[in-house]
Amino acid sequence: MKISFLKGFIILTISSLLVLAACQTADSDASVEEENSNTEEETVESHTHESEHEHDHDHDHSHAHDEEAEQIYEGYFEDSQVKDRSLSDWEGDWQSVYPYLQDGTLDEVFSHKAEHDGEKTAEEYKEYYNTGYQTDVGRILIQENTVTFFENGEEYSGEYIYDGYEILTYEAGNRGVRYIFKLAEEAEGLPQYIQFSDHSIYPNEADHYHLYWGDDREALLDEVTNWPTYYPSEMDGHDIAHEMMAH
């Protein structure tokens, strides 16, 4: 009788211990699962914040870059920002915009400027740009170091080498950079110097440019009234006009 009671007590005790152990194991598994879930949520939240930060940083950086580029285009920059450039920045087939001024294609540009700038009438702007754009060189072809001028049905080609840059300050207070190239070997019909101005101050592929040319390097730097302007030859007059108005 006592032995049977003792056996029963032992069996009951062992069963209780097994049930308790099972409950503790279940609680432990639930706790681990909850910790893992919290960790996953924290990780997702952290990644979300990082992604938002990266997006905001990229947006701010792009905005700042656009503002800096606009300031440079307008002629406001530090000397330290100016870098040397190679002739490849202007490589391509280029056409003068002067014929489009003469045939009236650019009249909408002058009207646009008169409406938005208000410094001159459309007719006054046309007269101003007529002096600026005027040239007999209707096309320029630049391939590697060779520059070909197309003037009144004639072609003149020569090799030009880099001769540094000059920073100019204008009456309005803004500035510009002339990138200068010198004729490597004297050739008939070609200027000793050509000077590019395209509103950029470091290596960059030009989308248009103003060009000054002549045999006196220093005298050319003083030329600020006549600046023949060239756009890619594949563009038509209306494309050029709209591009001008975008600036």
JSON list of C-alpha atoms in Angstrom, two decimals, residues 22-243:
[
{"chain": "A", "resi": 22, "resn": "ALA", "atom": "CA", "xyz": [7.26, 22.37, -21.68]},
{"chain": "A", "resi": 23, "resn": "CYS", "atom": "CA", "xyz": [5.64, 25.66, -20.65]},
{"chain": "A", "resi": 24, "resn": "GLN", "atom": "CA", "xyz": [9.02, 27.28, -20.04]},
{"chain": "A", "resi": 25, "resn": "THR", "atom": "CA", "xyz": [10.24, 26.10, -23.46]},
{"chain": "A", "resi": 26, "resn": "ALA", "atom": "CA", "xyz": [7.13, 27.53, -25.15]},
{"chain": "A", "resi": 27, "resn": "ASP", "atom": "CA", "xyz": [7.56, 30.86, -23.35]},
{"chain": "A", "resi": 28, "resn": "SER", "atom": "CA", "xyz": [11.24, 30.96, -24.33]},
{"chain": "A", "resi": 29, "resn": "ASP", "atom": "CA", "xyz": [10.42, 30.26, -28.00]},
{"chain": "A", "resi": 30, "resn": "ALA", "atom": "CA", "xyz": [7.75, 32.98, -27.97]},
{"chain": "A", "resi": 31, "resn": "SER", "atom": "CA", "xyz": [10.20, 35.43, -26.42]},
{"chain": "A", "resi": 32, "resn": "VAL", "atom": "CA", "xyz": [12.85, 34.65, -29.05]},
{"chain": "A", "resi": 33, "resn": "GLU", "atom": "CA", "xyz": [10.27, 34.98, -31.83]},
{"chain": "A", "resi": 34, "resn": "GLU", "atom": "CA", "xyz": [9.15, 38.36, -30.44]},
{"chain": "A", "resi": 35, "resn": "GLU", "atom": "CA", "xyz": [12.78, 39.56, -30.22]},
{"chain": "A", "resi": 36, "resn": "ASN", "atom": "CA", "xyz": [13.42, 38.45, -33.81]},
{"chain": "A", "resi": 37, "resn": "SER", "atom": "CA", "xyz": [10.25, 40.25, -34.94]},
{"chain": "A", "resi": 38, "resn": "ASN", "atom": "CA", "xyz": [11.28, 43.43, -33.14]},
{"chain": "A", "resi": 39, "resn": "THR", "atom": "CA", "xyz": [14.77, 43.21, -34.66]},
{"chain": "A", "resi": 40, "resn": "GLU", "atom": "CA", "xyz": [13.30, 42.80, -38.16]},
{"chain": "A", "resi": 41, "resn": "GLU", "atom": "CA", "xyz": [11.02, 45.82, -37.59]},
{"chain": "A", "resi": 42, "resn": "GLU", "atom": "CA", "xyz": [13.94, 47.89, -36.34]},
{"chain": "A", "resi": 43, "resn": "THR", "atom": "CA", "xyz": [16.02, 46.81, -39.35]},
{"chain": "A", "resi": 44, "resn": "VAL", "atom": "CA", "xyz": [13.25, 47.71, -41.80]},
{"chain": "A", "resi": 45, "resn": "GLU", "atom": "CA", "xyz": [12.71, 51.05, -40.05]},
{"chain": "A", "resi": 46, "resn": "SER", "atom": "CA", "xyz": [16.44, 51.73, -40.07]},
{"chain": "A", "resi": 47, "resn": "HIS", "atom": "CA", "xyz": [16.69, 50.94, -43.79]},
{"chain": "A", "resi": 48, "resn": "THR", "atom": "CA", "xyz": [13.69, 53.17, -44.45]},
{"chain": "A", "resi": 49, "resn": "HIS", "atom": "CA", "xyz": [15.30, 56.09, -42.64]},
{"chain": "A", "resi": 50, "resn": "GLU", "atom": "CA", "xyz": [18.57, 55.48, -44.49]},
{"chain": "A", "resi": 51, "resn": "SER", "atom": "CA", "xyz": [16.74, 55.41, -47.82]},
{"chain": "A", "resi": 52, "resn": "GLU", "atom": "CA", "xyz": [14.89, 58.64, -47.01]},
{"chain": "A", "resi": 53, "resn": "HIS", "atom": "CA", "xyz": [18.17, 60.24, -45.95]},
{"chain": "A", "resi": 54, "resn": "GLU", "atom": "CA", "xyz": [19.89, 59.16, -49.15]},
{"chain": "A", "resi": 55, "resn": "HIS", "atom": "CA", "xyz": [17.00, 60.51, -51.22]},
{"chain": "A", "resi": 56, "resn": "ASP", "atom": "CA", "xyz": [17.03, 63.84, -49.40]},
{"chain": "A", "resi": 57, "resn": "HIS", "atom": "CA", "xyz": [20.82, 64.04, -49.69]},
{"chain": "A", "resi": 58, "resn": "ASP", "atom": "CA", "xyz": [20.71, 63.32, -53.42]},
{"chain": "A", "resi": 59, "resn": "HIS", "atom": "CA", "xyz": [17.97, 65.92, -53.91]},
{"chain": "A", "resi": 60, "resn": "ASP", "atom": "CA", "xyz": [19.86, 68.55, -51.92]},
{"chain": "A", "resi": 61, "resn": "HIS", "atom": "CA", "xyz": [23.10, 67.76, -53.76]},
{"chain": "A", "resi": 62, "resn": "SER", "atom": "CA", "xyz": [21.39, 67.99, -57.16]},
{"chain": "A", "resi": 63, "resn": "HIS", "atom": "CA", "xyz": [19.71, 71.27, -56.21]},
{"chain": "A", "resi": 64, "resn": "ALA", "atom": "CA", "xyz": [22.98, 72.73, -54.96]},
{"chain": "A", "resi": 65, "resn": "HIS", "atom": "CA", "xyz": [24.76, 71.58, -58.13]},
{"chain": "A", "resi": 66, "resn": "ASP", "atom": "CA", "xyz": [22.08, 73.22, -60.31]},
{"chain": "A", "resi": 67, "resn": "GLU", "atom": "CA", "xyz": [22.39, 76.50, -58.39]},
{"chain": "A", "resi": 68, "resn": "GLU", "atom": "CA", "xyz": [26.19, 76.44, -58.72]},
{"chain": "A", "resi": 69, "resn": "ALA", "atom": "CA", "xyz": [25.99, 75.70, -62.46]},
{"chain": "A", "resi": 70, "resn": "GLU", "atom": "CA", "xyz": [23.51, 78.56, -62.93]},
{"chain": "A", "resi": 71, "resn": "GLN", "atom": "CA", "xyz": [25.78, 80.98, -61.06]},
{"chain": "A", "resi": 72, "resn": "ILE", "atom": "CA", "xyz": [28.76, 79.93, -63.18]},
{"chain": "A", "resi": 73, "resn": "TYR", "atom": "CA", "xyz": [26.68, 80.37, -66.35]},
{"chain": "A", "resi": 74, "resn": "GLU", "atom": "CA", "xyz": [25.82, 83.89, -65.20]},
{"chain": "A", "resi": 75, "resn": "GLY", "atom": "CA", "xyz": [29.53, 84.61, -64.61]},
{"chain": "A", "resi": 76, "resn": "TYR", "atom": "CA", "xyz": [29.88, 84.32, -60.83]},
{"chain": "A", "resi": 77, "resn": "PHE", "atom": "CA", "xyz": [32.57, 81.91, -59.65]},
{"chain": "A", "resi": 78, "resn": "GLU", "atom": "CA", "xyz": [35.85, 81.62, -57.75]},
{"chain": "A", "resi": 79, "resn": "ASP", "atom": "CA", "xyz": [39.24, 81.56, -59.46]},
{"chain": "A", "resi": 80, "resn": "SER", "atom": "CA", "xyz": [39.92, 78.19, -57.82]},
{"chain": "A", "resi": 81, "resn": "GLN", "atom": "CA", "xyz": [36.99, 76.67, -59.73]},
{"chain": "A", "resi": 82, "resn": "VAL", "atom": "CA", "xyz": [38.54, 77.40, -63.13]},
{"chain": "A", "resi": 83, "resn": "LYS", "atom": "CA", "xyz": [40.31, 74.43, -64.77]},
{"chain": "A", "resi": 84, "resn": "ASP", "atom": "CA", "xyz": [42.21, 73.84, -68.02]},
{"chain": "A", "resi": 85, "resn": "ARG", "atom": "CA", "xyz": [40.32, 72.41, -70.97]},
{"chain": "A", "resi": 86, "resn": "SER", "atom": "CA", "xyz": [41.23, 70.63, -74.19]},
{"chain": "A", "resi": 87, "resn": "LEU", "atom": "CA", "xyz": [40.01, 71.33, -77.72]},
{"chain": "A", "resi": 88, "resn": "SER", "atom": "CA", "xyz": [37.93, 68.14, -77.56]},
{"chain": "A", "resi": 89, "resn": "ASP", "atom": "CA", "xyz": [35.36, 70.05, -75.46]},
{"chain": "A", "resi": 90, "resn": "TRP", "atom": "CA", "xyz": [34.39, 71.89, -78.65]},
{"chain": "A", "resi": 91, "resn": "GLU", "atom": "CA", "xyz": [34.80, 69.02, -81.10]},
{"chain": "A", "resi": 92, "resn": "GLY", "atom": "CA", "xyz": [32.10, 68.75, -83.74]},
{"chain": "A", "resi": 93, "resn": "ASP", "atom": "CA", "xyz": [30.42, 70.44, -86.69]},
{"chain": "A", "resi": 94, "resn": "TRP", "atom": "CA", "xyz": [29.15, 73.94, -85.84]},
{"chain": "A", "resi": 95, "resn": "GLN", "atom": "CA", "xyz": [27.06, 76.57, -87.62]},
{"chain": "A", "resi": 96, "resn": "SER", "atom": "CA", "xyz": [26.88, 80.33, -87.11]},
{"chain": "A", "resi": 97, "resn": "VAL", "atom": "CA", "xyz": [23.59, 81.68, -85.77]},
{"chain": "A", "resi": 98, "resn": "TYR", "atom": "CA", "xyz": [24.02, 84.94, -87.70]},
{"chain": "A", "resi": 99, "resn": "PRO", "atom": "CA", "xyz": [21.99, 83.80, -90.76]},
{"chain": "A", "resi": 100, "resn": "TYR", "atom": "CA", "xyz": [19.06, 83.02, -88.44]},
{"chain": "A", "resi": 101, "resn": "LEU", "atom": "CA", "xyz": [19.17, 86.56, -87.10]},
{"chain": "A", "resi": 102, "resn": "GLN", "atom": "CA", "xyz": [19.23, 87.94, -90.63]},
{"chain": "A", "resi": 103, "resn": "ASP", "atom": "CA", "xyz": [16.22, 85.90, -91.84]},
{"chain": "A", "resi": 104, "resn": "GLY", "atom": "CA", "xyz": [14.10, 86.71, -88.78]},
{"chain": "A", "resi": 105, "resn": "THR", "atom": "CA", "xyz": [14.12, 83.25, -87.19]},
{"chain": "A", "resi": 106, "resn": "LEU", "atom": "CA", "xyz": [15.53, 84.66, -83.95]},
{"chain": "A", "resi": 107, "resn": "ASP", "atom": "CA", "xyz": [12.99, 87.50, -83.70]},
{"chain": "A", "resi": 108, "resn": "GLU", "atom": "CA", "xyz": [11.02, 85.50, -81.11]},
{"chain": "A", "resi": 109, "resn": "VAL", "atom": "CA", "xyz": [14.16, 85.36, -78.97]},
{"chain": "A", "resi": 110, "resn": "PHE", "atom": "CA", "xyz": [14.47, 89.14, -78.94]},
{"chain": "A", "resi": 111, "resn": "SER", "atom": "CA", "xyz": [10.77, 89.56, -78.14]},
{"chain": "A", "resi": 112, "resn": "HIS", "atom": "CA", "xyz": [11.14, 87.06, -75.30]},
{"chain": "A", "resi": 113, "resn": "LYS", "atom": "CA", "xyz": [14.12, 88.92, -73.87]},
{"chain": "A", "resi": 114, "resn": "ALA", "atom": "CA", "xyz": [12.31, 92.28, -74.12]},
{"chain": "A", "resi": 115, "resn": "GLU", "atom": "CA", "xyz": [9.32, 90.82, -72.28]},
{"chain": "A", "resi": 116, "resn": "HIS", "atom": "CA", "xyz": [11.29, 89.12, -69.50]},
{"chain": "A", "resi": 117, "resn": "ASP", "atom": "CA", "xyz": [14.40, 91.29, -69.10]},
{"chain": "A", "resi": 118, "resn": "GLY", "atom": "CA", "xyz": [12.92, 94.64, -70.00]},
{"chain": "A", "resi": 119, "resn": "GLU", "atom": "CA", "xyz": [16.28, 96.35, -70.44]},
{"chain": "A", "resi": 120, "resn": "LYS", "atom": "CA", "xyz": [15.78, 96.90, -74.19]},
{"chain": "A", "resi": 121, "resn": "THR", "atom": "CA", "xyz": [13.02, 96.69, -76.74]},
{"chain": "A", "resi": 122, "resn": "ALA", "atom": "CA", "xyz": [12.93, 93.72, -79.11]},
{"chain": "A", "resi": 123, "resn": "GLU", "atom": "CA", "xyz": [14.34, 95.89, -81.88]},
{"chain": "A", "resi": 124, "resn": "GLU", "atom": "CA", "xyz": [17.16, 97.14, -79.64]},
{"chain": "A", "resi": 125, "resn": "TYR", "atom": "CA", "xyz": [18.03, 93.57, -78.68]},
{"chain": "A", "resi": 126, "resn": "LYS", "atom": "CA", "xyz": [18.12, 92.60, -82.35]},
{"chain": "A", "resi": 127, "resn": "GLU", "atom": "CA", "xyz": [20.49, 95.45, -83.11]},
{"chain": "A", "resi": 128, "resn": "TYR", "atom": "CA", "xyz": [22.72, 94.49, -80.17]},
{"chain": "A", "resi": 129, "resn": "TYR", "atom": "CA", "xyz": [22.91, 90.84, -81.22]},
{"chain": "A", "resi": 130, "resn": "ASN", "atom": "CA", "xyz": [23.38, 91.77, -84.85]},
{"chain": "A", "resi": 131, "resn": "THR", "atom": "CA", "xyz": [26.69, 93.35, -83.81]},
{"chain": "A", "resi": 132, "resn": "GLY", "atom": "CA", "xyz": [27.53, 90.40, -81.58]},
{"chain": "A", "resi": 133, "resn": "TYR", "atom": "CA", "xyz": [26.73, 87.58, -84.01]},
{"chain": "A", "resi": 134, "resn": "GLN", "atom": "CA", "xyz": [28.02, 89.18, -87.21]},
{"chain": "A", "resi": 135, "resn": "THR", "atom": "CA", "xyz": [30.57, 87.03, -89.09]},
{"chain": "A", "resi": 136, "resn": "ASP", "atom": "CA", "xyz": [31.50, 85.69, -92.53]},
{"chain": "A", "resi": 137, "resn": "VAL", "atom": "CA", "xyz": [32.50, 82.32, -91.04]},
{"chain": "A", "resi": 138, "resn": "GLY", "atom": "CA", "xyz": [29.30, 80.34, -91.46]},
{"chain": "A", "resi": 139, "resn": "ARG", "atom": "CA", "xyz": [30.61, 76.98, -90.29]},
{"chain": "A", "resi": 140, "resn": "ILE", "atom": "CA", "xyz": [33.45, 75.61, -88.15]},
{"chain": "A", "resi": 141, "resn": "LEU", "atom": "CA", "xyz": [34.56, 71.97, -88.03]},
{"chain": "A", "resi": 142, "resn": "ILE", "atom": "CA", "xyz": [36.69, 70.79, -85.10]},
{"chain": "A", "resi": 143, "resn": "GLN", "atom": "CA", "xyz": [38.26, 67.32, -85.25]},
{"chain": "A", "resi": 144, "resn": "GLU", "atom": "CA", "xyz": [40.88, 66.42, -82.64]},
{"chain": "A", "resi": 145, "resn": "ASN", "atom": "CA", "xyz": [43.38, 69.31, -82.87]},
{"chain": "A", "resi": 146, "resn": "THR", "atom": "CA", "xyz": [42.34, 70.47, -86.36]},
{"chain": "A", "resi": 147, "resn": "VAL", "atom": "CA", "xyz": [40.05, 73.45, -86.83]},
{"chain": "A", "resi": 148, "resn": "THR", "atom": "CA", "xyz": [38.50, 74.19, -90.23]},
{"chain": "A", "resi": 149, "resn": "PHE", "atom": "CA", "xyz": [36.93, 77.56, -90.99]},
{"chain": "A", "resi": 150, "resn": "PHE", "atom": "CA", "xyz": [34.33, 77.79, -93.78]},
{"chain": "A", "resi": 151, "resn": "GLU", "atom": "CA", "xyz": [34.25, 81.37, -95.03]},
{"chain": "A", "resi": 152, "resn": "ASN", "atom": "CA", "xyz": [32.57, 82.67, -98.18]},
{"chain": "A", "resi": 153, "resn": "GLY", "atom": "CA", "xyz": [32.86, 79.31, -99.94]},
{"chain": "A", "resi": 154, "resn": "GLU", "atom": "CA", "xyz": [36.49, 78.74, -98.92]},
{"chain": "A", "resi": 155, "resn": "GLU", "atom": "CA", "xyz": [37.93, 76.29, -96.37]},
{"chain": "A", "resi": 156, "resn": "TYR", "atom": "CA", "xyz": [40.97, 76.92, -94.15]},
{"chain": "A", "resi": 157, "resn": "SER", "atom": "CA", "xyz": [42.34, 74.20, -91.89]},
{"chain": "A", "resi": 158, "resn": "GLY", "atom": "CA", "xyz": [45.09, 74.18, -89.29]},
{"chain": "A", "resi": 159, "resn": "GLU", "atom": "CA", "xyz": [46.24, 72.57, -86.06]},
{"chain": "A", "resi": 160, "resn": "TYR", "atom": "CA", "xyz": [45.77, 74.49, -82.83]},
{"chain": "A", "resi": 161, "resn": "ILE", "atom": "CA", "xyz": [47.45, 73.85, -79.48]},
{"chain": "A", "resi": 162, "resn": "TYR", "atom": "CA", "xyz": [46.34, 74.92, -76.01]},
{"chain": "A", "resi": 163, "resn": "ASP", "atom": "CA", "xyz": [47.67, 78.26, -74.80]},
{"chain": "A", "resi": 164, "resn": "GLY", "atom": "CA", "xyz": [46.01, 78.60, -71.40]},
{"chain": "A", "resi": 165, "resn": "TYR", "atom": "CA", "xyz": [43.02, 80.63, -70.24]},
{"chain": "A", "resi": 166, "resn": "GLU", "atom": "CA", "xyz": [42.28, 84.18, -69.13]},
{"chain": "A", "resi": 167, "resn": "ILE", "atom": "CA", "xyz": [39.66, 85.30, -66.60]},
{"chain": "A", "resi": 168, "resn": "LEU", "atom": "CA", "xyz": [37.92, 88.51, -67.64]},
{"chain": "A", "resi": 169, "resn": "THR", "atom": "CA", "xyz": [35.81, 90.87, -65.52]},
{"chain": "A", "resi": 170, "resn": "TYR", "atom": "CA", "xyz": [33.02, 92.70, -67.34]},
{"chain": "A", "resi": 171, "resn": "GLU", "atom": "CA", "xyz": [31.48, 96.11, -66.67]},
{"chain": "A", "resi": 172, "resn": "ALA", "atom": "CA", "xyz": [28.38, 94.48, -65.15]},
{"chain": "A", "resi": 173, "resn": "GLY", "atom": "CA", "xyz": [30.53, 92.86, -62.47]},
{"chain": "A", "resi": 174, "resn": "ASN", "atom": "CA", "xyz": [30.21, 89.29, -63.69]},
{"chain": "A", "resi": 175, "resn": "ARG", "atom": "CA", "xyz": [33.13, 87.41, -65.21]},
{"chain": "A", "resi": 176, "resn": "GLY", "atom": "CA", "xyz": [34.00, 85.04, -68.01]},
{"chain": "A", "resi": 177, "resn": "VAL", "atom": "CA", "xyz": [36.81, 82.70, -69.04]},
{"chain": "A", "resi": 178, "resn": "ARG", "atom": "CA", "xyz": [38.49, 82.69, -72.45]},
{"chain": "A", "resi": 179, "resn": "TYR", "atom": "CA", "xyz": [40.10, 79.36, -73.38]},
{"chain": "A", "resi": 180, "resn": "ILE", "atom": "CA", "xyz": [42.89, 80.13, -75.83]},
{"chain": "A", "resi": 181, "resn": "PHE", "atom": "CA", "xyz": [44.44, 78.02, -78.58]},
{"chain": "A", "resi": 182, "resn": "LYS", "atom": "CA", "xyz": [47.40, 78.97, -80.75]},
{"chain": "A", "resi": 183, "resn": "LEU", "atom": "CA", "xyz": [48.05, 78.00, -84.36]},
{"chain": "A", "resi": 184, "resn": "ALA", "atom": "CA", "xyz": [50.79, 75.32, -84.32]},
{"chain": "A", "resi": 185, "resn": "GLU", "atom": "CA", "xyz": [52.20, 76.25, -87.72]},
{"chain": "A", "resi": 186, "resn": "GLU", "atom": "CA", "xyz": [51.44, 79.36, -89.69]},
{"chain": "A", "resi": 187, "resn": "ALA", "atom": "CA", "xyz": [48.95, 78.75, -92.48]},
{"chain": "A", "resi": 188, "resn": "GLU", "atom": "CA", "xyz": [47.31, 81.00, -95.04]},
{"chain": "A", "resi": 189, "resn": "GLY", "atom": "CA", "xyz": [43.86, 82.31, -94.13]},
{"chain": "A", "resi": 190, "resn": "LEU", "atom": "CA", "xyz": [43.99, 81.17, -90.50]},
{"chain": "A", "resi": 191, "resn": "PRO", "atom": "CA", "xyz": [44.16, 83.35, -87.36]},
{"chain": "A", "resi": 192, "resn": "GLN", "atom": "CA", "xyz": [47.09, 82.92, -84.98]},
{"chain": "A", "resi": 193, "resn": "TYR", "atom": "CA", "xyz": [44.73, 82.63, -82.01]},
{"chain": "A", "resi": 194, "resn": "ILE", "atom": "CA", "xyz": [41.20, 81.43, -81.32]},
{"chain": "A", "resi": 195, "resn": "GLN", "atom": "CA", "xyz": [39.50, 82.04, -77.99]},
{"chain": "A", "resi": 196, "resn": "PHE", "atom": "CA", "xyz": [36.44, 80.11, -76.78]},
{"chain": "A", "resi": 197, "resn": "SER", "atom": "CA", "xyz": [33.83, 81.36, -74.35]},
{"chain": "A", "resi": 198, "resn": "ASP", "atom": "CA", "xyz": [30.90, 79.05, -73.55]},
{"chain": "A", "resi": 199, "resn": "HIS", "atom": "CA", "xyz": [29.89, 80.00, -69.97]},
{"chain": "A", "resi": 200, "resn": "SER", "atom": "CA", "xyz": [31.75, 76.99, -68.57]},
{"chain": "A", "resi": 201, "resn": "ILE", "atom": "CA", "xyz": [34.94, 77.09, -66.51]},
{"chain": "A", "resi": 202, "resn": "TYR", "atom": "CA", "xyz": [36.09, 73.48, -66.38]},
{"chain": "A", "resi": 203, "resn": "PRO", "atom": "CA", "xyz": [36.19, 70.44, -68.70]},
{"chain": "A", "resi": 204, "resn": "ASN", "atom": "CA", "xyz": [32.75, 70.08, -70.17]},
{"chain": "A", "resi": 205, "resn": "GLU", "atom": "CA", "xyz": [31.31, 69.23, -73.60]},
{"chain": "A", "resi": 206, "resn": "ALA", "atom": "CA", "xyz": [30.04, 72.50, -75.08]},
{"chain": "A", "resi": 207, "resn": "ASP", "atom": "CA", "xyz": [26.49, 72.80, -76.45]},
{"chain": "A", "resi": 208, "resn": "HIS", "atom": "CA", "xyz": [27.28, 76.18, -78.04]},
{"chain": "A", "resi": 209, "resn": "TYR", "atom": "CA", "xyz": [30.06, 78.76, -77.84]},
{"chain": "A", "resi": 210, "resn": "HIS", "atom": "CA", "xyz": [31.20, 82.27, -78.71]},
{"chain": "A", "resi": 211, "resn": "LEU", "atom": "CA", "xyz": [34.47, 82.42, -80.64]},
{"chain": "A", "resi": 212, "resn": "TYR", "atom": "CA", "xyz": [37.01, 85.22, -80.98]},
{"chain": "A", "resi": 213, "resn": "TRP", "atom": "CA", "xyz": [39.89, 85.00, -83.45]},
{"chain": "A", "resi": 214, "resn": "GLY", "atom": "CA", "xyz": [42.80, 87.12, -84.61]},
{"chain": "A", "resi": 215, "resn": "ASP", "atom": "CA", "xyz": [46.58, 87.46, -84.60]},
{"chain": "A", "resi": 216, "resn": "ASP", "atom": "CA", "xyz": [46.96, 89.49, -81.38]},
{"chain": "A", "resi": 217, "resn": "ARG", "atom": "CA", "xyz": [46.33, 87.46, -78.24]},
{"chain": "A", "resi": 218, "resn": "GLU", "atom": "CA", "xyz": [46.00, 90.43, -75.89]},
{"chain": "A", "resi": 219, "resn": "ALA", "atom": "CA", "xyz": [43.92, 92.58, -78.23]},
{"chain": "A", "resi": 220, "resn": "LEU", "atom": "CA", "xyz": [41.40, 89.75, -78.58]},
{"chain": "A", "resi": 221, "resn": "LEU", "atom": "CA", "xyz": [40.82, 89.80, -74.82]},
{"chain": "A", "resi": 222, "resn": "ASP", "atom": "CA", "xyz": [39.52, 93.37, -75.15]},
{"chain": "A", "resi": 223, "resn": "GLU", "atom": "CA", "xyz": [36.95, 92.37, -77.77]},
{"chain": "A", "resi": 224, "resn": "VAL", "atom": "CA", "xyz": [33.55, 92.25, -76.06]},
{"chain": "A", "resi": 225, "resn": "THR", "atom": "CA", "xyz": [31.16, 93.58, -78.71]},
{"chain": "A", "resi": 226, "resn": "ASN", "atom": "CA", "xyz": [31.55, 91.05, -81.54]},
{"chain": "A", "resi": 227, "resn": "TRP", "atom": "CA", "xyz": [31.27, 87.43, -80.47]},
{"chain": "A", "resi": 228, "resn": "PRO", "atom": "CA", "xyz": [30.30, 85.10, -83.34]},
{"chain": "A", "resi": 229, "resn": "THR", "atom": "CA", "xyz": [28.19, 82.32, -81.86]},
{"chain": "A", "resi": 230, "resn": "TYR", "atom": "CA", "xyz": [27.99, 78.69, -82.96]},
{"chain": "A", "resi": 231, "resn": "TYR", "atom": "CA", "xyz": [25.52, 75.87, -82.36]},
{"chain": "A", "resi": 232, "resn": "PRO", "atom": "CA", "xyz": [25.62, 72.27, -83.64]},
{"chain": "A", "resi": 233, "resn": "SER", "atom": "CA", "xyz": [25.05, 72.11, -87.41]},
{"chain": "A", "resi": 234, "resn": "GLU", "atom": "CA", "xyz": [22.30, 69.49, -87.10]},
{"chain": "A", "resi": 235, "resn": "MET", "atom": "CA", "xyz": [20.04, 71.95, -85.24]},
{"chain": "A", "resi": 236, "resn": "ASP", "atom": "CA", "xyz": [17.59, 74.08, -87.21]},
{"chain": "A", "resi": 237, "resn": "GLY", "atom": "CA", "xyz": [16.88, 77.74, -86.52]},
{"chain": "A", "resi": 238, "resn": "HIS", "atom": "CA", "xyz": [13.76, 77.12, -84.44]},
{"chain": "A", "resi": 239, "resn": "ASP", "atom": "CA", "xyz": [15.59, 74.59, -82.23]},
{"chain": "A", "resi": 240, "resn": "ILE", "atom": "CA", "xyz": [18.33, 77.14, -81.64]},
{"chain": "A", "resi": 241, "resn": "ALA", "atom": "CA", "xyz": [15.79, 79.88, -80.84]},
{"chain": "A", "resi": 242, "resn": "HIS", "atom": "CA", "xyz": [14.07, 77.71, -78.22]},
{"chain": "A", "resi": 243, "resn": "GLU", "atom": "CA", "xyz": [17.42, 76.73, -76.74]}
]
